[in-house]
XYZ file of C-alpha atoms in Angstrom:
330
model
C 34.980 50.073 187.173
C 33.138 46.788 186.567
C 31.380 45.107 189.458
C 31.440 41.292 189.645
C 28.051 40.903 187.956
C 29.133 43.079 185.032
C 32.426 41.177 184.754
C 30.667 37.802 184.573
C 28.291 39.066 181.882
C 31.173 40.554 179.886
C 33.162 37.337 179.970
C 30.454 35.229 178.375
C 28.383 37.607 176.234
C 29.760 36.541 172.852
C 31.013 32.978 173.348
C 29.175 30.484 171.143
C 30.148 26.937 172.064
C 27.960 24.584 174.086
C 29.487 24.494 177.560
C 28.549 25.202 181.151
C 31.202 27.399 182.755
C 31.509 28.601 186.339
C 34.032 31.151 187.559
C 34.633 31.843 191.249
C 31.964 34.334 192.346
C 30.039 34.003 189.074
C 26.797 32.212 188.342
C 27.007 29.238 185.977
C 26.404 30.355 182.398
C 24.782 28.025 179.868
C 26.215 28.776 176.430
C 24.289 27.822 173.313
C 25.326 24.930 171.092
C 26.555 25.446 167.507
C 23.887 26.423 164.999
C 22.467 23.570 162.935
C 20.569 25.506 160.233
C 21.250 24.328 156.699
C 21.022 27.883 155.357
C 24.470 29.275 154.484
C 25.651 31.683 157.144
C 26.400 35.309 156.421
C 30.130 35.793 156.844
C 30.599 39.434 157.773
C 32.904 39.352 160.809
C 36.061 37.500 161.782
C 33.993 35.312 164.122
C 31.796 33.892 161.322
C 32.323 30.657 159.419
C 30.527 28.289 157.051
C 31.472 24.651 156.589
C 31.440 23.435 152.979
C 31.346 19.793 151.837
C 33.780 18.332 149.277
C 30.847 18.665 146.844
C 30.725 22.445 147.495
C 27.510 22.319 149.525
C 26.952 24.314 152.717
C 26.820 21.974 155.711
C 25.567 22.071 159.259
C 27.772 20.917 162.095
C 25.503 17.948 162.721
C 25.593 17.025 159.047
C 29.374 17.076 159.110
C 29.505 14.908 162.222
C 27.248 12.372 160.533
C 29.535 12.402 157.477
C 32.644 11.650 159.525
C 31.122 9.126 161.908
C 33.535 6.397 160.808
C 36.617 8.600 160.509
C 39.551 7.900 162.812
C 41.255 11.277 162.446
C 39.949 14.767 161.692
C 42.654 17.269 160.720
C 41.498 20.855 161.180
C 43.721 23.308 159.348
C 43.965 26.885 160.525
C 45.317 30.295 159.750
C 46.981 30.905 163.091
C 45.200 33.619 165.045
C 42.023 33.690 162.917
C 39.123 34.102 165.360
C 36.520 32.416 163.165
C 38.636 29.311 162.644
C 39.430 29.000 166.331
C 35.749 29.456 167.130
C 34.913 26.658 164.692
C 37.497 24.340 166.243
C 35.889 24.753 169.649
C 32.364 24.429 168.266
C 33.438 21.228 166.490
C 35.026 19.673 169.564
C 32.043 20.522 171.756
C 29.514 19.211 169.221
C 31.584 16.082 168.581
C 31.873 15.189 172.266
C 28.116 15.542 172.654
C 27.694 12.969 169.879
C 30.613 10.706 170.799
C 32.567 11.043 174.039
C 35.252 8.650 172.799
C 37.416 11.503 171.515
C 40.901 12.896 171.946
C 42.239 16.328 171.062
C 45.661 16.495 169.395
C 47.489 19.794 168.975
C 50.357 21.222 166.962
C 50.588 23.889 169.648
C 52.109 21.626 172.330
C 55.229 19.478 171.991
C 56.003 15.931 173.025
C 58.497 16.901 175.700
C 55.717 18.839 177.505
C 53.086 16.076 177.510
C 53.429 15.545 181.254
C 52.751 19.249 181.878
C 49.593 19.136 179.755
C 48.449 16.023 181.613
C 49.027 17.739 184.961
C 46.862 20.655 183.887
C 44.048 18.399 182.705
C 44.176 16.559 186.046
C 43.877 19.831 187.970
C 47.339 19.519 189.500
C 48.590 22.870 188.134
C 46.933 26.116 187.080
C 46.756 27.778 183.693
C 49.630 30.185 184.328
C 51.871 27.234 185.144
C 50.686 25.385 182.033
C 51.471 28.373 179.820
C 54.968 28.791 181.215
C 55.991 25.160 181.758
C 54.520 23.878 178.480
C 55.873 26.776 176.384
C 52.355 27.568 175.206
C 52.037 29.738 172.121
C 51.691 33.514 172.744
C 48.052 33.393 171.550
C 47.113 30.495 173.843
C 44.712 32.495 176.017
C 42.753 33.948 173.106
C 42.788 31.039 170.661
C 43.530 27.673 172.309
C 42.218 28.079 175.841
C 38.621 27.305 174.733
C 39.692 23.998 173.142
C 41.738 22.870 176.115
C 39.020 23.863 178.569
C 36.430 21.803 176.684
C 38.843 18.861 176.807
C 39.412 19.411 180.517
C 35.706 19.622 181.362
C 34.886 16.576 179.225
C 37.942 14.619 180.494
C 39.411 14.150 177.022
C 43.037 13.266 176.406
C 45.082 16.081 174.848
C 48.054 14.986 172.739
C 51.077 17.272 172.827
C 51.822 16.048 169.322
C 54.534 18.271 167.898
C 58.329 18.237 167.862
C 60.174 20.672 170.157
C 60.803 24.040 168.503
C 64.452 24.236 169.572
C 65.312 20.966 167.837
C 63.344 21.773 164.681
C 64.987 25.195 164.496
C 68.392 23.500 164.583
C 67.309 21.186 161.771
C 66.288 24.259 159.750
C 69.685 25.784 160.430
C 71.937 22.745 159.958
C 69.939 20.144 158.016
C 68.323 16.802 158.762
C 71.632 15.180 159.803
C 71.364 17.242 162.971
C 69.087 14.570 164.439
C 72.065 12.188 164.607
C 73.671 14.427 167.236
C 70.707 14.272 169.594
C 70.846 12.318 172.844
C 68.549 9.295 172.871
C 65.936 11.027 175.037
C 65.706 14.053 172.748
C 65.719 11.942 169.586
C 62.582 10.227 170.907
C 60.778 13.572 170.830
C 60.892 13.393 167.017
C 59.307 10.892 164.650
C 61.340 7.743 164.223
C 61.067 8.026 160.440
C 61.404 11.370 158.642
C 61.031 11.106 154.865
C 62.426 13.839 152.620
C 61.699 12.081 149.338
C 60.375 14.006 146.348
C 56.618 14.445 146.533
C 53.776 16.795 145.640
C 54.171 18.232 149.132
C 57.861 18.964 148.642
C 57.139 20.597 145.291
C 54.481 22.808 146.867
C 56.745 23.756 149.757
C 59.668 24.685 147.501
C 57.380 26.766 145.282
C 56.201 28.742 148.301
C 59.593 29.143 149.989
C 61.175 32.489 150.770
C 64.081 31.098 152.768
C 67.040 31.813 150.514
C 68.970 29.518 148.197
C 68.154 25.921 147.302
C 70.268 24.481 150.122
C 68.556 26.611 152.739
C 65.143 25.785 151.308
C 66.017 22.083 151.594
C 66.919 22.546 155.259
C 63.653 24.391 155.860
C 61.762 21.568 154.176
C 63.493 19.088 156.488
C 62.243 21.127 159.446
C 58.715 21.274 158.010
C 58.605 17.530 157.439
C 59.943 16.876 160.940
C 56.883 18.666 162.289
C 54.520 16.749 159.999
C 56.046 13.335 160.627
C 56.171 13.853 164.379
C 52.555 14.967 164.627
C 51.468 12.077 162.397
C 53.412 9.535 164.431
C 51.984 10.937 167.680
C 48.456 10.435 166.375
C 49.112 6.940 164.995
C 50.793 5.771 168.194
C 47.883 7.057 170.256
C 45.365 5.228 168.064
C 47.401 2.028 168.312
C 46.863 2.174 172.075
C 43.293 3.500 171.824
C 41.815 2.053 168.598
C 38.242 3.037 169.510
C 39.062 6.732 169.809
C 38.553 9.478 167.239
C 41.296 12.129 167.167
C 40.658 15.774 166.284
C 43.964 17.484 165.474
C 44.608 21.219 165.039
C 47.472 22.451 162.867
C 48.389 25.152 160.361
C 46.683 24.951 156.983
C 49.830 24.063 155.049
C 50.356 20.998 157.255
C 47.028 19.420 156.258
C 45.519 20.672 152.990
C 44.857 18.400 150.011
C 45.818 15.244 151.868
C 49.481 16.217 152.002
C 51.703 16.829 155.020
C 50.297 15.209 158.159
C 47.590 13.250 156.339
C 49.976 11.495 153.984
C 52.355 10.813 156.884
C 49.546 9.205 158.888
C 48.506 6.982 155.989
C 52.105 5.968 155.280
C 52.199 4.558 158.819
C 48.643 3.258 159.047
C 46.919 2.909 155.646
C 43.810 1.459 157.277
C 42.944 4.720 159.051
C 40.265 7.044 157.723
C 41.466 10.660 157.699
C 39.191 13.666 157.135
C 40.610 17.117 156.337
C 39.170 20.595 156.870
C 40.986 23.544 155.319
C 40.118 27.237 155.662
C 39.311 29.260 152.555
C 38.560 32.920 151.908
C 34.787 33.404 151.761
C 35.317 36.332 149.410
C 36.757 34.103 146.712
C 35.014 31.621 144.456
C 35.254 28.035 145.642
C 37.502 25.836 143.590
C 36.077 22.734 141.952
C 35.156 19.817 144.160
C 37.916 18.909 146.573
C 38.721 15.941 148.770
C 38.867 18.374 151.701
C 35.978 19.890 153.551
C 36.388 23.675 153.404
C 35.772 26.241 156.126
C 34.761 29.575 154.667
C 35.870 32.570 156.741
C 36.805 36.157 156.071
C 40.213 36.309 154.427
C 43.105 37.634 156.448
C 43.827 41.367 156.165
C 46.619 42.431 153.829
C 49.808 42.031 155.837
C 51.988 44.504 153.934
C 51.285 47.488 151.700
C 54.857 48.683 151.284
C 57.459 46.317 149.866
C 60.145 47.615 152.224
C 58.017 46.625 155.227
C 57.662 43.098 153.893
C 61.420 42.842 153.285
C 62.133 44.092 156.809
C 59.762 41.489 158.236
C 61.386 38.650 156.300
C 64.800 39.907 157.424
C 63.685 39.764 161.051
C 62.404 36.228 160.571
C 65.659 35.148 158.944
C 67.643 36.521 161.883
C 65.548 35.072 164.686
C 67.771 32.002 165.035
C 71.119 33.812 164.894
C 71.711 33.070 168.574
C 70.316 29.548 168.413
C 72.423 27.058 170.350
C 72.618 23.683 168.592
C 74.555 20.560 169.579
C 77.935 20.389 167.865
């Protein structure tokens, strides 16, 4: 059995972001700030990362923050559940707020209809268990997104619940973009006002990567994907219209942000004057591609998900059946 002193030490032994945390019955623990050495880091565990400039040069956190001083939006792509990427996101937010407190955190992981719940948590009106349940937090919230939200809470930053509700987007994936015309006015407002499905480099990339069935089904899935992108982009732009002096750091899946497509292009379509910076994760075990417009975050590549083809097929089958009992407005 652990005694209280051992528990407190265990909780904070390996955390690496700059923050002072106190738990009931525990002594305050000062946690070191992100490393600023210009020497490339050794990436040997799933907690390690190295930030790379668009010119393929290793960067320090402070160097990156100097680079993006005039940016309005920083889009941080992720492989969901990757410990090193989530560690970087928290390191970035903590380092950024030390340099400029005029920040806001925007998240794919919370939806517009739950903004009030997120605000209540930040204000200390509800506890974390209530936040997780009432805001439909992702299953990996405690391990991957808690650190980000807690930094925002301690530093009194706004947190944007930027995304579209999953139920509605799932119905779009099932029935097509015309589904939005059936929504009541209140629910329609939880999605972007404008959702563009026009041909684009993004659409071409999505269709090339699709495993959703025939062309019609792929088109419906693309409509769902774009609904996410457009809604997150609109959430960010609307926030900056009200708070033009703020800088927004937004977390989302890699596909939503890389190469200036997805959310980035949707932001600039609405507000061409904004400066948008993109960070995308890459496998540290692979050679860097030629210079990119994105900053890259080198991390260990994800483990192989399937060895046997039949296991992969079974997984895709399960995914395809997950919305069989979905209730959509007729």
